[in-house]
mmCIF file of C-alpha atoms and ligand atoms in Angstrom:
data_model
loop_
_atom_site.group_PDB
_atom_site.id
_atom_site.type_symbol
_atom_site.label_atom_id
_atom_site.label_comp_id
_atom_site.label_asym_id
_atom_site.label_seq_id
_atom_site.Cartn_x
_atom_site.Cartn_y
_atom_site.Cartn_z
ATOM 1 C CA MET A 1 87.657 -119.367 140.871
ATOM 2 C CA PRO A 2 89.642 -122.276 141.435
ATOM 3 C CA ARG A 3 88.056 -125.369 142.994
ATOM 4 C CA TRP A 4 90.261 -128.021 144.098
ATOM 5 C CA SER A 5 90.078 -131.593 144.887
ATOM 6 C CA LEU A 6 92.722 -133.264 146.799
ATOM 7 C CA LEU A 7 93.423 -137.228 145.773
ATOM 8 C CA ILE A 8 94.699 -139.287 148.228
ATOM 9 C CA PRO A 9 96.042 -142.479 146.549
ATOM 10 C CA ALA A 10 96.590 -145.125 149.838
ATOM 11 C CA ALA A 11 95.326 -148.452 148.043
ATOM 12 C CA GLY A 12 99.109 -149.754 148.488
ATOM 13 C CA SER A 13 99.716 -153.058 149.495
ATOM 14 C CA GLY A 14 103.052 -152.337 151.232
ATOM 15 C CA SER A 15 104.813 -154.986 150.296
ATOM 16 C CA ARG A 16 108.437 -153.570 151.035
ATOM 17 C CA MET A 17 107.067 -153.167 154.857
ATOM 18 C CA GLY A 18 106.154 -156.501 155.030
ATOM 19 C CA GLY A 19 102.089 -156.118 153.996
ATOM 20 C CA LYS A 20 101.666 -153.381 156.484
ATOM 21 C CA LYS A 21 98.964 -150.785 155.793
ATOM 22 C CA LYS A 22 101.130 -147.645 155.883
ATOM 23 C CA PRO A 23 98.457 -144.774 155.873
ATOM 24 C CA LEU A 24 97.072 -146.588 159.181
ATOM 25 C CA LEU A 25 99.943 -146.548 160.657
ATOM 26 C CA ARG A 26 100.626 -144.639 164.073
ATOM 27 C CA ILE A 27 102.900 -141.198 164.929
ATOM 28 C CA ASP A 28 101.036 -140.205 168.688
ATOM 29 C CA GLY A 29 98.291 -142.005 168.608
ATOM 30 C CA LYS A 30 96.796 -140.859 165.132
ATOM 31 C CA PRO A 31 97.571 -142.476 161.707
ATOM 32 C CA LEU A 32 99.995 -141.517 159.032
ATOM 33 C CA LEU A 33 97.098 -139.918 156.317
ATOM 34 C CA VAL A 34 95.378 -138.308 158.813
ATOM 35 C CA HIS A 35 98.695 -136.519 160.284
ATOM 36 C CA ALA A 36 98.935 -136.126 156.396
ATOM 37 C CA LEU A 37 95.290 -134.194 155.971
ATOM 38 C CA ALA A 38 96.402 -132.101 158.291
ATOM 39 C CA ALA A 39 98.605 -129.573 156.630
ATOM 40 C CA PHE A 40 95.566 -129.650 153.442
ATOM 41 C CA ARG A 41 92.921 -127.835 155.457
ATOM 42 C CA GLY A 42 90.585 -125.662 153.369
ATOM 43 C CA ILE A 43 90.192 -128.086 150.680
ATOM 44 C CA ALA A 44 86.808 -129.785 151.182
ATOM 45 C CA ASP A 45 86.882 -131.975 148.700
ATOM 46 C CA ILE A 46 89.176 -135.345 149.667
ATOM 47 C CA VAL A 47 88.819 -138.592 147.644
ATOM 48 C CA ILE A 48 90.882 -141.253 149.085
ATOM 49 C CA ALA A 49 91.721 -144.362 147.102
ATOM 50 C CA VAL A 50 91.806 -147.689 149.480
ATOM 51 C CA PRO A 51 92.521 -151.080 149.319
ATOM 52 C CA PRO A 52 89.307 -152.512 147.185
ATOM 53 C CA GLY A 53 86.432 -153.480 150.054
ATOM 54 C CA GLU A 54 88.180 -151.400 152.614
ATOM 55 C CA GLY A 55 86.245 -148.433 151.870
ATOM 56 C CA LEU A 56 84.165 -148.086 155.352
ATOM 57 C CA ARG A 57 86.431 -150.167 157.517
ATOM 58 C CA TRP A 58 88.980 -147.246 156.687
ATOM 59 C CA LYS A 59 85.831 -144.396 157.194
ATOM 60 C CA ARG A 60 85.213 -145.928 160.471
ATOM 61 C CA GLN A 61 88.976 -146.788 161.579
ATOM 62 C CA LEU A 62 90.108 -142.860 160.196
ATOM 63 C CA GLY A 63 87.166 -141.030 160.869
ATOM 64 C CA ILE A 64 87.525 -138.559 158.512
ATOM 65 C CA ASP A 65 84.723 -136.780 156.407
ATOM 66 C CA ALA A 66 86.445 -137.801 152.893
ATOM 67 C CA THR A 67 84.742 -140.303 149.519
ATOM 68 C CA PHE A 68 86.328 -143.571 149.981
ATOM 69 C CA VAL A 69 87.033 -145.489 146.112
ATOM 70 C CA ASP A 70 87.788 -148.560 145.436
ATOM 71 C CA GLY A 71 91.733 -148.160 144.287
ATOM 72 C CA GLY A 72 93.324 -149.767 141.563
ATOM 73 C CA ALA A 73 96.096 -152.856 140.481
ATOM 74 C CA ARG A 74 98.789 -149.969 140.401
ATOM 75 C CA ARG A 75 99.372 -146.482 141.803
ATOM 76 C CA GLN A 76 98.128 -144.636 138.960
ATOM 77 C CA ASP A 77 94.929 -146.787 138.380
ATOM 78 C CA SER A 78 94.179 -145.888 142.394
ATOM 79 C CA VAL A 79 94.769 -141.672 141.135
ATOM 80 C CA GLU A 80 92.326 -142.165 138.108
ATOM 81 C CA ARG A 81 89.849 -143.859 139.920
ATOM 82 C CA ALA A 82 89.947 -141.237 142.788
ATOM 83 C CA LEU A 83 89.787 -138.150 139.912
ATOM 84 C CA VAL A 84 86.870 -139.784 138.417
ATOM 85 C CA ALA A 85 85.127 -139.412 142.424
ATOM 86 C CA ALA A 86 86.028 -135.718 142.697
ATOM 87 C CA GLU A 87 83.648 -132.957 142.251
ATOM 88 C CA GLU A 88 84.530 -131.358 139.115
ATOM 89 C CA PRO A 89 87.530 -129.428 140.420
ATOM 90 C CA THR A 90 89.559 -127.292 138.222
ATOM 91 C CA HIS A 91 92.402 -128.090 140.208
ATOM 92 C CA VAL A 92 94.025 -131.215 142.440
ATOM 93 C CA LEU A 93 96.460 -131.973 144.627
ATOM 94 C CA VAL A 94 97.935 -135.520 144.120
ATOM 95 C CA HIS A 95 99.537 -136.856 147.816
ATOM 96 C CA ASP A 96 100.425 -140.237 148.629
ATOM 97 C CA ALA A 97 98.806 -141.598 151.915
ATOM 98 C CA ALA A 98 102.510 -142.924 153.315
ATOM 99 C CA ARG A 99 104.144 -139.096 153.585
ATOM 100 C CA PRO A 100 102.661 -138.091 156.862
ATOM 101 C CA PHE A 101 104.373 -134.246 157.530
ATOM 102 C CA PRO A 102 104.363 -132.646 153.731
ATOM 103 C CA GLY A 103 104.186 -129.032 155.667
ATOM 104 C CA LYS A 104 100.961 -126.447 154.800
ATOM 105 C CA GLU A 105 104.090 -124.284 153.619
ATOM 106 C CA LEU A 106 105.271 -126.710 150.884
ATOM 107 C CA VAL A 107 101.160 -127.253 150.457
ATOM 108 C CA LYS A 108 101.128 -123.585 149.652
ATOM 109 C CA ARG A 109 103.689 -123.207 147.135
ATOM 110 C CA VAL A 110 102.755 -125.866 145.140
ATOM 111 C CA MET A 111 99.322 -125.004 144.717
ATOM 112 C CA GLU A 112 100.752 -121.284 143.385
ATOM 113 C CA ALA A 113 102.849 -122.895 140.788
ATOM 114 C CA THR A 114 100.106 -125.342 139.839
ATOM 115 C CA LEU A 115 97.454 -121.755 139.128
ATOM 116 C CA LYS A 116 100.622 -120.370 137.360
ATOM 117 C CA VAL A 117 102.163 -122.762 135.175
ATOM 118 C CA GLY A 118 99.483 -125.338 135.181
ATOM 119 C CA ALA A 119 101.033 -127.992 137.119
ATOM 120 C CA ALA A 120 103.615 -128.245 140.050
ATOM 121 C CA ILE A 121 105.745 -130.656 142.088
ATOM 122 C CA PRO A 122 107.939 -130.091 145.079
ATOM 123 C CA GLY A 123 111.262 -131.655 144.633
ATOM 124 C CA LEU A 124 115.375 -131.909 145.973
ATOM 125 C CA ALA A 125 118.005 -131.418 144.288
ATOM 126 C CA VAL A 126 120.129 -134.587 144.633
ATOM 127 C CA THR A 127 123.270 -133.501 146.704
ATOM 128 C CA ASP A 128 124.775 -137.284 147.080
ATOM 129 C CA THR A 129 126.941 -138.971 144.573
ATOM 130 C CA LEU A 130 125.168 -141.422 142.368
ATOM 131 C CA LYS A 131 126.374 -144.416 141.387
ATOM 132 C CA ARG A 132 125.339 -147.136 139.466
ATOM 133 C CA VAL A 133 125.632 -150.821 141.096
ATOM 134 C CA ASP A 134 125.502 -154.312 139.168
ATOM 135 C CA ALA A 135 123.416 -156.999 140.519
ATOM 136 C CA LEU A 136 127.232 -158.565 142.786
ATOM 137 C CA GLY A 137 127.352 -155.618 144.344
ATOM 138 C CA LEU A 138 130.097 -153.949 142.623
ATOM 139 C CA VAL A 139 130.426 -150.204 141.415
ATOM 140 C CA THR A 140 130.170 -150.340 137.502
ATOM 141 C CA GLY A 141 129.953 -146.032 137.375
ATOM 142 C CA THR A 142 129.285 -142.890 138.524
ATOM 143 C CA VAL A 143 125.923 -140.963 137.367
ATOM 144 C CA PRO A 144 126.661 -136.782 137.127
ATOM 145 C CA ARG A 145 124.008 -135.211 139.776
ATOM 146 C CA GLY A 146 123.759 -132.154 137.986
ATOM 147 C CA GLY A 147 120.007 -131.244 137.384
ATOM 148 C CA LEU A 148 118.561 -134.172 138.839
ATOM 149 C CA TRP A 149 116.078 -133.963 141.507
ATOM 150 C CA GLN A 150 114.473 -136.480 143.736
ATOM 151 C CA VAL A 151 110.535 -135.365 143.900
ATOM 152 C CA GLN A 152 107.689 -135.235 146.178
ATOM 153 C CA THR A 153 104.181 -135.198 146.981
ATOM 154 C CA PRO A 154 101.641 -133.399 147.069
ATOM 155 C CA GLN A 155 101.991 -132.804 143.010
ATOM 156 C CA GLY A 156 99.598 -130.257 141.833
ATOM 157 C CA ALA A 157 97.482 -129.906 138.432
ATOM 158 C CA ARG A 158 95.229 -128.679 136.042
ATOM 159 C CA ALA A 159 92.162 -131.155 136.448
ATOM 160 C CA ASP A 160 91.728 -131.429 133.011
ATOM 161 C CA TRP A 161 95.131 -131.676 131.921
ATOM 162 C CA LEU A 162 95.195 -134.832 134.167
ATOM 163 C CA ARG A 163 92.221 -136.339 132.574
ATOM 164 C CA GLU A 164 93.455 -136.142 129.272
ATOM 165 C CA ALA A 165 96.549 -137.605 130.488
ATOM 166 C CA PHE A 166 95.136 -140.673 131.968
ATOM 167 C CA ALA A 167 92.269 -140.954 128.794
ATOM 168 C CA ARG A 168 96.263 -141.370 126.890
ATOM 169 C CA ALA A 169 97.939 -143.203 128.937
ATOM 170 C CA ALA A 170 94.785 -145.816 129.202
ATOM 171 C CA ARG A 171 95.030 -145.687 124.536
ATOM 172 C CA GLU A 172 99.003 -145.895 124.573
ATOM 173 C CA GLU A 173 99.143 -147.861 127.919
ATOM 174 C CA TRP A 174 101.796 -145.779 129.628
ATOM 175 C CA ASP A 175 102.985 -147.281 132.542
ATOM 176 C CA VAL A 176 104.131 -144.016 135.381
ATOM 177 C CA THR A 177 105.706 -143.374 139.250
ATOM 178 C CA ASP A 178 103.724 -140.281 139.496
ATOM 179 C CA GLU A 179 101.238 -137.930 137.482
ATOM 180 C CA ALA A 180 103.374 -135.402 136.476
ATOM 181 C CA MET A 181 105.469 -138.132 134.446
ATOM 182 C CA LEU A 182 101.962 -138.316 132.483
ATOM 183 C CA LEU A 183 101.518 -134.719 132.143
ATOM 184 C CA GLU A 184 105.406 -134.346 130.689
ATOM 185 C CA LYS A 185 104.667 -137.142 128.057
ATOM 186 C CA CYS A 186 102.041 -135.259 126.970
ATOM 187 C CA GLY A 187 103.981 -132.055 126.495
ATOM 188 C CA ARG A 188 102.565 -130.422 129.410
ATOM 189 C CA PRO A 189 104.755 -127.512 131.645
ATOM 190 C CA VAL A 190 105.168 -128.712 135.195
ATOM 191 C CA ALA A 191 107.224 -126.401 137.505
ATOM 192 C CA VAL A 192 109.374 -127.963 140.525
ATOM 193 C CA VAL A 193 109.447 -125.412 143.612
ATOM 194 C CA ASP A 194 111.102 -126.543 146.969
ATOM 195 C CA GLY A 195 110.277 -129.104 149.087
ATOM 196 C CA ASP A 196 111.264 -130.552 152.394
ATOM 197 C CA PRO A 197 113.146 -132.744 153.588
ATOM 198 C CA ARG A 198 111.235 -133.544 156.596
ATOM 199 C CA ASN A 199 108.142 -134.703 153.751
ATOM 200 C CA VAL A 200 109.459 -138.170 153.690
ATOM 201 C CA LYS A 201 108.006 -141.077 152.477
ATOM 202 C CA VAL A 202 107.836 -144.865 154.174
ATOM 203 C CA THR A 203 108.840 -146.877 152.195
ATOM 204 C CA THR A 204 110.826 -149.706 154.198
ATOM 205 C CA ALA A 205 110.884 -150.823 157.930
ATOM 206 C CA ALA A 206 114.242 -149.129 158.257
ATOM 207 C CA ASP A 207 111.878 -145.346 157.257
ATOM 208 C CA TRP A 208 109.387 -145.779 159.828
ATOM 209 C CA LYS A 209 111.954 -147.084 162.315
ATOM 210 C CA LEU A 210 113.365 -143.988 161.926
ATOM 211 C CA LEU A 211 110.244 -141.288 161.376
ATOM 212 C CA LYS A 212 108.657 -143.243 164.712
ATOM 213 C CA GLY A 213 112.270 -142.465 166.543
ATOM 214 C CA ARG A 214 111.752 -138.552 165.470
ATOM 215 C CA GLY A 215 108.254 -138.401 166.545
ATOM 216 C CA ARG A 216 105.452 -135.455 165.539
ATOM 217 C CA ARG A 217 107.500 -132.606 164.111
HETATM 218 N N1 LIG B 1 99.152 -146.875 146.431
HETATM 219 C C1 LIG B 1 97.877 -146.801 145.330
HETATM 220 N N2 LIG B 1 97.625 -147.934 145.154
HETATM 221 C C2 LIG B 1 98.167 -148.599 144.262
HETATM 222 C C3 LIG B 1 99.579 -148.845 145.158
HETATM 223 C C4 LIG B 1 100.029 -147.578 145.795
HETATM 224 O O1 LIG B 1 97.172 -145.825 145.742
HETATM 225 N N3 LIG B 1 98.098 -149.730 143.451
HETATM 226 C C5 LIG B 1 99.599 -145.522 147.075
HETATM 227 C C6 LIG B 1 100.162 -146.407 148.244
HETATM 228 O O2 LIG B 1 99.296 -146.502 149.514
HETATM 229 C C7 LIG B 1 101.343 -145.156 148.685
HETATM 230 C C8 LIG B 1 101.249 -144.514 147.203
HETATM 231 O O3 LIG B 1 100.635 -144.877 146.750
HETATM 232 O O4 LIG B 1 100.269 -144.494 150.024
HETATM 233 C C9 LIG B 1 103.215 -144.686 147.485
HETATM 234 O O5 LIG B 1 103.332 -146.160 146.933
HETATM 235 P P1 LIG B 1 104.092 -146.902 147.331
HETATM 236 O O6 LIG B 1 104.757 -146.110 148.610
HETATM 237 O O7 LIG B 1 105.003 -147.204 146.714
HETATM 238 O O8 LIG B 1 102.805 -147.532 148.666
HETATM 239 P P2 LIG B 1 103.028 -149.674 148.168
HETATM 240 O O9 LIG B 1 102.676 -149.654 147.042
HETATM 241 O O10 LIG B 1 101.819 -149.210 149.581
HETATM 242 O O11 LIG B 1 103.984 -149.807 148.943
HETATM 243 P P3 LIG B 1 105.146 -151.438 147.868
HETATM 244 O O12 LIG B 1 105.302 -150.508 146.921
HETATM 245 O O13 LIG B 1 106.271 -151.590 148.779
HETATM 246 O O14 LIG B 1 103.976 -152.334 148.168
HETATM 247 MG MG1 LIG B 2 104.558 -149.073 145.823
#
């Protein structure tokens, strides 16, 4: 039987949103992170990486049953610390605290593909035309979009693969933007399942305004 842990990197500084702690922003009176957790019912072991020293305060504010650990300087450091604190999982899901609406169906797709392949991520095929733009704001070229996907979280992986990948990342000083990239660099297969356009990440003030305007879905 697989034993799942959910790892939540929530230790960012929200610099592109003027220093707001995004996971604590509220929609319909509930923090974004609490909204997100609703899609993961059934996973008992939840580890949340928060800004160093903020664990108790966040625990009180969020009112959820989870393990809180100090996050690190980079997102990957926060995920690594959360993995260390997890209760001996066979498989993990890593989900950005800044994505409030992953959806139960999407979570299920990722978990099923992770059990089958060893690692899985949700993605959406790129549909917009992609341009390369220089520092002056002038177009210098068009990037063919065939085969390009935008990926989301939750990202699933075998825990042993992820532990091994973090160990190599430390030794070889890898800098990555998601867990899948670590596994790719180790030569592990990563399956892509259908993402969901509603599974947006709050990155800028504009994202936040749009999301608040739409309210709960
Ligand atoms: N994160 C983290 N530890 C870090 C950096 C980021 O746990 N050292 C988390 C964030 O809290 C967020 C997720 O990783 O849930 C995705 O990161 P991002 O959207 O970039 O959030 P921030 O890093 O907070 O924002 P910014 O990059 O604008 O500062
Ligand atoms: Mg960031």
